[in-house]
XYZ file of C-alpha atoms in Angstrom:
701
model
C 0.148 -0.107 -0.086
C 1.163 3.532 -0.836
C 1.767 6.014 2.106
C -1.164 8.583 2.412
C 1.402 11.378 1.493
C 2.053 9.769 -1.927
C -1.592 9.006 -2.507
C -2.226 12.643 -1.945
C 0.542 13.758 -4.145
C -0.670 11.789 -7.045
C -4.227 12.726 -6.487
C -3.353 16.327 -6.743
C -0.489 16.353 -9.144
C -1.117 13.160 -11.435
C 1.381 10.363 -12.551
C 5.132 11.445 -13.143
C 6.161 12.131 -16.464
C 9.598 10.777 -17.766
C 12.349 13.434 -18.633
C 12.036 12.506 -22.411
C 8.589 13.783 -22.424
C 9.748 17.377 -21.910
C 8.878 17.937 -25.461
C 5.364 17.086 -25.358
C 4.838 19.793 -22.802
C 5.684 22.680 -25.186
C 3.007 25.113 -25.989
C 1.515 26.274 -29.367
C 0.393 30.072 -29.762
C -3.262 29.340 -28.788
C -2.198 27.924 -25.469
C 0.779 30.109 -24.957
C -1.166 33.209 -25.212
C -3.356 32.586 -22.184
C -0.646 31.020 -20.298
C 1.652 34.104 -20.764
C -0.368 36.902 -21.477
C -3.359 36.466 -18.872
C -1.522 39.065 -16.537
C -1.346 41.618 -19.250
C -4.940 41.018 -20.406
C -6.111 41.108 -17.016
C -4.701 44.439 -16.244
C -7.460 46.211 -18.024
C -9.653 45.173 -15.112
C -7.822 47.164 -12.443
C -5.789 49.691 -14.543
C -8.957 51.782 -15.301
C -9.788 51.664 -11.807
C -6.520 53.151 -10.651
C -6.803 55.682 -13.082
C -10.159 56.958 -12.091
C -9.639 56.718 -8.391
C -6.458 58.630 -8.653
C -7.993 61.261 -10.498
C -10.893 61.323 -8.217
C -8.493 63.150 -5.416
C -8.991 66.301 -7.597
C -12.885 65.946 -7.864
C -14.999 64.644 -10.647
C -13.905 67.205 -13.122
C -10.415 65.720 -13.220
C -12.072 62.792 -15.138
C -11.696 64.805 -18.158
C -7.913 63.750 -18.228
C -8.650 59.952 -18.012
C -8.653 59.365 -21.871
C -5.278 61.220 -22.312
C -3.964 59.288 -19.362
C -5.158 55.999 -21.270
C -3.538 57.324 -24.257
C -0.237 57.753 -22.908
C -0.411 54.447 -21.123
C -1.137 52.759 -24.759
C 2.002 54.650 -26.092
C 4.077 53.107 -23.580
C 2.522 49.774 -23.916
C 3.158 49.762 -27.807
C 6.546 50.734 -27.437
C 7.240 47.995 -24.969
C 5.726 45.304 -27.098
C 7.720 46.485 -30.101
C 10.910 46.416 -28.171
C 10.647 42.963 -26.572
C 9.648 41.500 -30.037
C 13.422 42.358 -30.640
C 14.232 40.640 -27.542
C 12.727 37.309 -28.138
C 14.288 37.262 -31.607
C 17.868 38.004 -30.288
C 17.678 35.738 -26.953
C 15.270 33.024 -27.513
C 16.981 30.908 -24.727
C 14.353 32.119 -22.071
C 16.661 34.238 -19.846
C 14.879 37.231 -21.074
C 15.709 40.676 -19.351
C 18.230 38.559 -17.002
C 20.091 37.366 -19.994
C 20.045 40.484 -21.911
C 21.455 42.696 -19.122
C 23.915 39.942 -18.074
C 25.577 39.455 -21.468
C 25.582 43.135 -22.568
C 26.020 45.221 -19.394
C 27.548 42.508 -16.950
C 26.536 39.989 -14.326
C 25.638 42.805 -11.652
C 23.330 44.374 -13.830
C 21.728 40.751 -14.622
C 21.330 40.104 -10.778
C 19.719 43.563 -10.383
C 17.238 42.879 -12.961
C 16.649 39.476 -11.789
C 16.010 40.654 -8.155
C 13.371 43.244 -9.490
C 11.611 40.665 -11.722
C 11.391 38.157 -8.799
C 9.802 40.824 -6.576
C 7.649 41.934 -9.226
C 6.307 38.192 -10.084
C 5.387 37.895 -6.347
C 3.418 41.188 -6.579
C 1.723 39.973 -9.793
C 0.211 37.197 -8.083
C -0.753 39.119 -4.874
C -2.354 42.149 -6.867
C -4.108 39.734 -9.535
C -5.646 37.584 -6.875
C -6.715 40.365 -4.570
C -8.157 42.310 -7.419
C -10.161 39.150 -8.590
C -11.480 38.703 -5.108
C -12.693 42.638 -5.049
C -14.450 42.061 -8.445
C -16.173 38.982 -7.487
C -17.085 40.699 -4.212
C -18.684 43.312 -5.975
C -21.728 40.783 -6.633
C -21.144 38.279 -4.150
C -21.178 39.757 -0.462
C -19.911 36.621 1.063
C -16.423 36.983 -0.848
C -16.201 40.685 0.191
C -16.495 39.758 3.882
C -13.930 36.941 3.347
C -11.530 38.363 0.785
C -8.162 37.058 2.495
C -9.574 33.474 2.838
C -10.779 33.350 -0.696
C -7.498 35.155 -1.917
C -5.322 32.665 -0.296
C -7.394 29.686 -1.417
C -6.983 30.842 -5.054
C -3.246 31.008 -4.603
C -3.192 27.425 -3.315
C -5.468 26.240 -6.212
C -3.266 27.841 -8.683
C 0.021 26.638 -7.387
C -1.619 23.076 -7.442
C -2.749 23.287 -11.048
C 0.796 24.473 -12.132
C 2.423 21.769 -10.118
C 0.533 19.344 -12.671
C 2.556 20.674 -15.565
C 2.728 23.585 -17.939
C 0.784 22.315 -20.558
C -2.069 21.309 -18.468
C -2.248 24.652 -16.601
C -2.193 26.143 -20.127
C -5.234 24.175 -21.222
C -6.954 24.568 -18.014
C -6.546 28.453 -18.378
C -7.243 28.720 -22.066
C -10.984 28.898 -22.088
C -11.320 31.335 -19.272
C -8.797 33.611 -20.907
C -10.607 33.611 -24.138
C -13.993 33.788 -22.457
C -12.734 37.107 -20.698
C -11.988 38.576 -24.067
C -15.104 37.616 -25.808
C -17.200 38.944 -23.025
C -15.451 42.164 -22.276
C -15.317 42.682 -26.165
C -18.999 42.002 -26.311
C -19.740 44.538 -23.467
C -17.850 47.363 -24.960
C -19.270 46.782 -28.508
C -22.835 46.424 -27.132
C -22.358 49.685 -25.174
C -21.003 51.693 -27.776
C -23.453 50.198 -30.279
C -26.316 51.649 -27.891
C -24.754 54.929 -27.694
C -23.942 55.590 -31.147
C -26.174 53.574 -33.105
C -29.309 53.326 -30.969
C -29.083 56.699 -29.413
C -29.440 55.500 -25.824
C -28.513 57.589 -23.072
C -26.474 55.299 -20.697
C -25.815 56.296 -17.186
C -23.453 54.271 -14.811
C -24.953 53.742 -11.280
C -22.434 56.130 -9.998
C -23.109 58.802 -12.381
C -25.359 61.056 -10.369
C -23.367 60.872 -7.060
C -21.808 64.087 -5.882
C -17.970 63.764 -5.500
C -15.873 66.075 -3.590
C -12.420 66.597 -4.050
C -10.022 65.454 -1.262
C -7.739 68.384 -1.892
C -7.498 71.426 -4.024
C -5.271 70.544 -6.844
C -3.754 73.344 -9.200
C -0.668 74.010 -10.833
C 2.242 71.691 -9.942
C 0.052 69.738 -7.663
C -2.331 69.178 -10.593
C 1.019 67.863 -12.827
C 2.196 65.747 -9.775
C -1.452 63.975 -9.727
C -1.564 63.518 -13.575
C 1.922 61.782 -12.989
C 0.639 59.711 -10.219
C -2.268 58.694 -12.271
C -0.195 57.607 -15.113
C 2.067 55.756 -12.928
C -0.858 53.791 -11.451
C -2.248 53.129 -15.077
C 1.022 51.730 -16.003
C 0.180 48.768 -14.217
C -1.383 47.460 -17.556
C 2.077 46.888 -18.768
C 3.042 44.067 -16.354
C 3.438 40.648 -17.742
C 4.747 41.811 -21.194
C 8.315 40.634 -19.792
C 7.038 36.920 -18.945
C 6.753 36.023 -22.721
C 10.583 36.840 -23.166
C 11.302 34.735 -20.100
C 9.013 31.753 -21.382
C 10.209 31.362 -24.869
C 11.581 27.994 -24.320
C 8.256 26.762 -23.505
C 7.162 27.841 -27.109
C 6.998 25.131 -29.804
C 9.520 25.689 -32.693
C 9.847 28.214 -34.242
C 10.076 29.413 -30.977
C 11.200 33.114 -31.419
C 8.465 33.638 -34.162
C 5.757 32.366 -32.018
C 6.757 34.425 -29.041
C 6.833 37.514 -31.200
C 3.422 36.709 -32.672
C 1.927 36.215 -29.109
C 3.573 39.597 -28.189
C 1.726 41.393 -30.918
C -1.590 39.795 -30.158
C -1.173 40.700 -26.523
C -0.484 44.034 -27.359
C -3.416 44.457 -29.626
C -5.940 42.991 -27.350
C -4.895 44.674 -24.360
C -4.848 48.280 -26.056
C -8.292 47.675 -27.372
C -9.860 46.849 -23.981
C -8.172 49.606 -22.003
C -9.300 52.171 -24.400
C -12.586 50.577 -24.890
C -13.239 50.613 -20.890
C -12.054 54.410 -20.293
C -13.945 55.296 -23.459
C -17.300 53.804 -22.450
C -16.642 55.155 -18.768
C -16.558 58.595 -19.897
C -19.694 58.192 -22.140
C -21.606 56.790 -19.016
C -20.345 59.400 -16.749
C -18.989 56.516 -14.519
C -17.257 57.758 -11.271
C -14.753 55.779 -9.083
C -13.216 57.165 -6.020
C -10.426 56.543 -3.664
C -12.548 56.815 -0.305
C -16.303 56.461 -0.820
C -17.056 57.367 2.878
C -15.090 60.792 2.466
C -15.512 61.836 -1.286
C -19.284 60.814 -1.761
C -21.725 63.591 -0.690
C -25.083 62.637 0.387
C -24.861 59.282 -1.284
C -27.542 56.376 -0.806
C -27.325 54.646 2.536
C -25.230 51.758 2.576
C -23.633 52.669 -0.611
C -21.088 50.105 -1.665
C -18.557 51.061 -4.404
C -18.424 48.619 -7.214
C -15.685 48.294 -9.649
C -15.351 49.836 -12.983
C -15.909 46.639 -15.021
C -18.823 45.608 -12.884
C -20.542 49.075 -13.147
C -20.025 49.128 -16.932
C -21.695 45.454 -17.202
C -24.659 46.827 -15.035
C -25.148 49.783 -17.267
C -24.957 47.932 -20.351
C -26.926 44.847 -19.636
C -28.883 45.915 -16.643
C -29.002 45.313 -12.893
C -29.792 41.752 -11.963
C -29.004 40.612 -15.527
C -27.293 37.409 -15.991
C -24.909 38.924 -18.306
C -23.756 41.210 -15.566
C -22.985 37.945 -13.293
C -21.202 36.668 -16.565
C -19.029 39.869 -16.786
C -18.228 39.862 -12.943
C -17.453 36.164 -12.901
C -15.297 36.229 -16.074
C -13.352 39.445 -14.802
C -12.546 37.769 -11.425
C -11.741 34.547 -12.950
C -9.335 36.275 -15.339
C -7.676 38.058 -12.538
C -7.331 34.872 -10.618
C -5.830 33.220 -13.535
C -3.413 36.485 -14.299
C -1.172 34.978 -11.478
C -0.666 32.133 -13.924
C 1.829 34.422 -16.002
C 3.930 34.818 -12.866
C 3.676 31.030 -12.006
C 5.195 30.426 -15.328
C 7.749 33.058 -15.434
C 9.099 32.868 -12.022
C 10.009 29.222 -11.880
C 11.786 29.644 -15.307
C 13.737 32.636 -14.144
C 14.607 30.896 -10.802
C 15.810 27.766 -12.652
C 18.162 30.081 -14.891
C 19.581 31.890 -11.700
C 19.948 28.557 -9.903
C 21.861 27.222 -13.068
C 23.973 30.430 -13.053
C 24.691 29.697 -9.032
C 22.830 32.817 -7.944
C 19.798 30.619 -6.255
C 19.916 27.198 -4.690
C 20.256 24.586 -7.027
C 17.004 22.888 -6.017
C 15.204 25.840 -8.122
C 16.705 24.227 -11.120
C 15.312 20.765 -10.386
C 12.280 19.527 -12.332
C 9.531 17.762 -10.333
C 7.326 14.681 -11.168
C 5.353 16.620 -13.697
C 8.539 18.191 -15.308
C 7.703 21.628 -13.821
C 9.978 23.621 -11.631
C 8.008 22.674 -8.447
C 10.239 24.463 -6.060
C 9.913 27.763 -7.645
C 6.323 27.497 -7.893
C 5.938 26.468 -4.192
C 8.193 29.367 -3.231
C 6.142 31.939 -5.144
C 2.899 30.827 -3.784
C 4.288 31.146 -0.058
C 5.388 34.733 -0.593
C 2.413 35.722 -2.462
C 0.232 34.505 0.515
C 2.590 36.400 2.805
C 1.626 39.781 0.970
C -1.841 39.115 0.692
C -2.424 38.311 4.516
C -0.050 41.284 5.345
C -1.843 43.745 3.116
C -5.325 42.228 3.768
C -5.851 41.757 0.066
C -6.404 45.588 -0.455
C -5.326 46.207 -4.038
C -4.988 49.888 -3.716
C -2.275 49.212 -0.912
C -0.660 46.515 -3.006
C -0.524 48.458 -6.237
C 1.794 51.040 -4.659
C 4.204 48.368 -4.292
C 3.917 47.138 -7.957
C 5.494 47.867 -11.370
C 8.611 49.380 -9.892
C 10.377 46.061 -10.556
C 9.123 45.745 -13.973
C 10.215 49.150 -15.115
C 13.654 48.549 -13.687
C 13.846 45.610 -15.937
C 12.233 47.265 -18.879
C 14.723 49.844 -18.778
C 17.788 47.845 -18.322
C 16.785 45.246 -20.723
C 16.406 48.046 -23.294
C 19.731 49.434 -22.541
C 21.430 46.289 -22.856
C 19.663 45.703 -26.272
C 21.265 48.836 -27.633
C 24.585 47.515 -26.676
C 23.802 44.496 -28.499
C 22.953 45.833 -31.499
C 25.862 48.339 -31.460
C 28.042 45.299 -30.836
C 26.763 43.373 -34.068
C 26.665 46.451 -36.102
C 30.614 46.697 -35.848
C 31.073 43.078 -37.380
C 27.993 42.865 -39.711
C 28.736 43.846 -43.365
C 25.372 42.690 -45.149
C 23.283 46.008 -45.885
C 20.068 44.320 -45.711
C 21.009 42.912 -42.244
C 22.581 46.122 -41.188
C 19.243 47.953 -41.953
C 17.353 45.650 -39.816
C 19.664 46.028 -36.915
C 19.616 49.942 -37.385
C 15.621 49.623 -37.240
C 15.798 47.370 -34.046
C 18.331 49.643 -32.285
C 16.043 52.522 -32.927
C 13.027 50.748 -31.537
C 15.155 49.760 -28.453
C 16.696 53.300 -27.919
C 12.994 54.866 -28.078
C 11.905 52.074 -25.583
C 14.849 52.502 -23.161
C 14.245 56.318 -23.097
C 10.329 56.142 -22.566
C 10.423 53.240 -19.827
C 13.351 55.116 -18.117
C 11.147 58.131 -17.933
C 8.191 56.148 -16.642
C 10.494 54.528 -13.909
C 11.332 57.871 -12.717
C 7.701 58.985 -12.632
C 6.837 55.952 -10.603
C 9.945 56.391 -8.189
C 8.891 59.904 -7.636
C 4.945 59.388 -7.143
C 4.897 56.210 -5.423
C 7.917 56.086 -3.080
C 6.585 57.226 -0.028
C 3.219 55.315 -0.990
C 4.806 51.768 -0.562
C 7.205 51.539 -3.452
C 10.113 51.730 -1.101
C 9.046 48.318 0.477
C 9.677 46.903 -3.270
C 12.838 48.708 -3.614
C 14.218 47.431 -0.265
C 13.126 43.840 -1.082
C 14.967 44.104 -4.294
C 18.130 45.217 -2.653
C 17.923 42.348 -0.170
C 17.493 39.795 -2.850
C 20.336 41.266 -4.687
C 22.761 40.946 -1.862
C 21.633 37.548 -0.853
C 22.055 36.472 -4.639
C 25.574 37.645 -4.757
C 26.345 35.940 -1.599
C 24.887 32.510 -2.932
C 27.067 33.098 -6.029
C 30.204 33.757 -3.797
C 29.652 30.699 -1.605
C 29.104 28.429 -4.648
C 32.373 29.888 -6.164
C 34.211 29.382 -3.086
C 33.123 25.821 -2.750
C 33.959 25.003 -6.296
C 37.557 26.410 -5.780
C 38.031 24.374 -2.777
C 36.662 21.042 -4.488
C 38.980 21.567 -7.512
C 41.529 18.853 -7.772
C 45.181 19.866 -8.036
C 46.608 19.836 -11.665
C 49.658 17.955 -10.769
C 50.142 14.941 -8.452
C 47.896 12.250 -7.433
C 45.849 11.921 -4.222
C 47.739 10.861 -1.206
C 46.413 7.525 0.214
C 46.028 7.338 4.188
C 48.786 5.259 5.807
C 46.296 3.070 7.779
C 42.655 2.465 8.306
C 41.272 2.137 11.765
C 37.837 0.794 12.112
C 35.410 1.476 14.968
C 32.011 -0.370 15.388
C 29.885 1.392 17.776
C 27.997 -1.285 20.012
C 24.974 -0.789 22.168
C 23.927 -4.292 22.347
C 25.111 -7.579 20.939
C 22.196 -8.021 18.582
C 21.670 -8.866 14.911
C 22.640 -5.272 13.648
C 25.829 -5.193 15.593
C 26.719 -8.472 14.119
C 26.178 -7.226 10.767
C 28.150 -4.192 11.218
C 31.058 -6.172 12.597
C 30.769 -8.533 9.843
C 30.650 -5.647 7.174
C 33.960 -3.919 8.846
C 35.712 -6.920 8.730
C 35.100 -7.388 4.869
C 36.592 -4.081 4.387
C 39.900 -5.237 5.824
C 40.810 -2.379 7.897
C 44.511 -2.125 9.639
C 42.903 -2.167 13.164
C 39.365 -3.190 14.156
C 37.786 -2.528 17.411
C 34.224 -2.460 19.084
C 33.357 0.509 21.172
C 30.644 0.737 23.802
C 29.953 3.537 26.474
C 29.419 2.403 30.174
C 26.268 4.528 31.064
C 24.807 1.407 33.253
C 26.951 -0.946 35.022
C 24.679 -3.733 34.818
C 24.033 -3.525 30.953
C 27.722 -3.124 30.476
C 28.734 -6.258 32.486
C 25.899 -8.410 30.523
C 27.288 -7.131 27.267
C 30.985 -8.134 28.342
C 29.646 -11.427 29.361
C 27.753 -12.023 26.097
C 31.103 -10.872 24.207
C 33.037 -13.439 26.027
C 30.341 -16.207 25.554
C 30.396 -15.797 21.679
C 34.092 -15.613 21.642
C 33.886 -12.578 19.503
C 36.992 -12.228 17.400
C 37.649 -8.548 17.851
C 38.358 -6.668 21.192
C 35.529 -4.676 22.909
C 36.570 -1.435 24.365
C 34.544 0.025 27.096
C 34.526 3.792 27.720
C 33.342 5.219 30.973
C 31.058 8.054 31.147
C 30.338 9.462 34.726
C 27.638 11.564 33.551
C 25.921 9.027 31.480
C 26.815 10.954 28.166
C 27.179 8.975 24.871
C 28.203 11.433 22.392
C 31.317 13.146 23.782
C 33.201 9.979 25.087
C 32.884 8.594 21.533
C 34.134 11.642 20.089
C 37.195 11.827 22.349
C 37.873 8.299 21.670
C 37.841 8.813 17.901
C 39.942 11.907 18.015
C 42.585 10.380 20.528
C 42.796 7.459 17.790
C 43.233 10.008 15.000
C 45.988 11.957 16.938
C 48.175 8.899 17.097
C 48.804 9.162 13.456
C 47.632 12.198 11.482
C 47.896 10.425 7.960
C 45.459 7.509 9.256
C 42.038 7.607 8.911
C 39.410 6.483 11.312
C 36.044 4.645 9.936
C 33.364 4.466 12.287
C 30.443 1.842 11.526
C 27.075 2.829 13.050
C 24.436 0.092 13.143
C 20.964 1.552 12.095
C 17.290 0.394 11.893
C 15.503 0.761 8.758
C 11.793 1.184 9.742
C 8.576 1.163 7.618
C 6.269 3.615 9.391
C 6.892 7.232 9.955
C 6.232 7.164 13.662
C 8.839 4.311 14.004
C 11.709 7.002 13.417
C 10.912 8.673 16.722
C 11.382 5.436 18.614
C 14.795 4.504 16.965
C 18.186 5.961 15.595
C 18.157 9.095 17.787
C 21.542 8.279 19.285
C 22.963 7.326 15.840
C 21.750 10.466 14.303
C 23.270 12.524 16.799
C 26.466 10.938 16.573
C 26.724 10.781 12.806
C 25.991 14.601 12.821
C 28.935 15.386 15.141
C 31.265 12.917 13.558
C 30.932 14.388 9.860
C 32.619 17.390 11.375
C 35.696 15.371 12.303
C 38.461 15.630 9.768
C 40.093 12.164 8.976
C 37.032 10.436 10.129
C 34.603 8.340 7.660
C 31.125 7.584 8.901
C 29.554 4.382 7.693
C 25.915 3.566 8.137
C 25.061 -0.069 8.202
C 21.334 -0.695 7.749
C 19.002 -3.441 9.468
C 15.545 -3.728 8.021
C 12.951 -4.185 10.849
C 10.019 -6.364 9.809
C 7.713 -3.212 9.338
C 9.809 -2.636 6.020
C 8.313 -5.790 4.390
C 5.091 -4.052 3.376
C 7.269 -1.466 1.299
C 7.192 -3.130 -2.109
C 8.874 -0.295 -4.122
C 8.489 -2.071 -7.416
C 4.826 -2.440 -7.037
C 4.484 1.129 -5.435
C 5.980 2.717 -8.617
C 4.087 0.646 -11.027
C 0.718 1.460 -9.288
C 1.348 5.248 -8.808
C 3.199 6.072 -12.044
C 2.055 3.274 -14.703
C 5.295 4.030 -16.393
C 8.601 2.268 -16.078
C 10.255 2.963 -12.470
C 12.735 5.942 -12.711
C 15.663 3.867 -11.478
C 16.405 0.084 -10.612
C 14.742 -1.171 -7.487
C 15.573 -3.820 -5.054
C 12.962 -5.684 -2.926
C 13.618 -5.359 0.773
C 15.657 -8.427 1.717
C 13.915 -10.863 4.195
C 15.170 -10.933 7.748
C 18.123 -13.457 8.201
C 20.279 -14.412 11.143
C 23.632 -12.683 11.362
C 26.514 -14.290 9.889
C 29.148 -15.653 12.041
C 32.234 -14.013 12.947
C 34.599 -14.019 10.105
C 32.286 -15.026 7.242
C 31.841 -12.729 4.147
C 29.623 -9.630 5.006
C 26.104 -9.415 3.860
C 25.106 -7.230 1.047
C 23.860 -3.928 2.332
C 22.233 -0.973 0.241
C 24.265 2.020 -0.429
C 23.036 5.311 0.546
C 20.908 6.759 -2.246
C 21.922 10.272 -2.146
C 24.301 12.780 -0.472
C 22.939 13.393 3.165
C 20.404 10.667 3.315
C 19.820 8.740 6.442
C 19.378 5.138 6.173
C 16.613 5.267 9.001
C 14.549 8.240 7.701
C 12.110 6.478 5.629
C 11.429 2.851 4.503
C 10.377 4.026 1.072
C 13.301 6.217 0.196
C 11.354 7.707 -2.628
C 13.474 9.735 -5.312
C 11.589 12.993 -5.412
C 12.710 16.517 -6.548
C 9.696 18.722 -5.592
């Protein structure tokens, strides 16, 4: 029978995939669009809200500027899309902004871009899910009163879906993403048709509310407010960079498919953003930052609904089934927008781990060929943000987009140097014309995104952007420290160019003994089979009666090796053994000491609590002693007989086992002293404890 943990894992994630099935997980354009573009597409659900509520600080008259703010955001988005189309053609390996900055500007710039992207991916999940809860709460009061719980549950569900694999998550998210585009497009076209063709006078539910300004805004203050509004609306650009990081996930031709997906993303996002702002102006829709203060003499118990929900009610009518469809699809696409980060963050983490800037576990694929550790890490930190900021979009949005515009700007600067370097060697006139055109696009993109970054820093720093900047700095320093550690270890482990390894002069074997039972006899037999120069058994005297019984049994069996008894007046075991090993080692520094430790292999998790505790403590201390080798000699208890690993693999995966398996050997009597040592299983991996699990599954999640 499989363990409950394994069964739950297979139920949630499915059967494991073989490594050679990686090619089958690649995405065609129709699936790649919802996988990588759902973040940018969904931003039209909260970017208009942020534009209108920021303008409301100056009163309802400031809504006049909303179309111009939207137009400025559109210009930046189209520029970024055009710039990144150059990136995916030049660097199709999936490193994205990190690779561009590292290759062209240097490793430290690359690490800076990577730290910004990692922070932005976490914020993408937190903001998208929180915004989805806010939209769903506009029509479902229960969600509004339990928004933190709903948001956390959504993150957990998204991580579980992504752990099942990239292609499966893309298929699951394709229908909702395309459904959102169709529903939003239908709502906008219907509203514009009713206004311009049928001549209907559409008025949003908030159109007749009286709005008062929070502050009197004129002159420089008005300019600052417009810049702050633009920086909030620029959240619509988040997610564009995910496609450049995810090029390896596309089917061939990868670069062309990624560039086409970018173009589709930009076209759809721009159309929906302009349509929502335009229809909001036509219906006199109002959306404020603080309804309790800014709405004068409003209806009793008034609850402000999101912009898309108000437009749905205006176009389709209050209580209409289509209104609930609009609210539901908007909430769903916002939940799924986090999927862009769930695909971008693990890939970037894998590349950073390969370059030794993150722990190597981030480069390991799980059973379903997804980068499981990166997915889990992203989910945990997003949950921390959601709980810490109580799923409030307005508070989270202030931390947002700083990282993405840092990566935009540095990446475009790197692309300029990329084209300059190639132009110095390229002689073909047609190729040079293409390079000049690409460099012009990237130059314009670098200037524009750099200006937006300055605006974002000025207008949002004190509102919360400093938190994101501090997080980037911490991650930057941490990644450099990790790289220094790996570099130092690599130098330490590099063998010398000349000379052969010096063999130890002699090998002194020590078998630790607590009782004279079958595990001890096996350890002695195995130690003798290694043919050491000296061999002794060691026990610690913590109980006089037990020690005398052991000595008597040792003499009765006429054991071929001596038994050394170490006194321990304070009943301590670890320190006397360490002192004995150290004294043996001091006699000849060129000798090695091999300590054989008998250990139980148990079949049930709770049995680990009852066995091997002293062995684990000893092993942990002995590993730090220079010139000391530690050998675990396992003895399988009867409870391990139920662990049929071959049957377990076949049942759960229904594919060939991932490696050779051996059935647990039956219990046998210990061999007599002097006989050949029994065959014992070698450790399956670095740091594995023989008594830690009877199943010894080879997992990488």
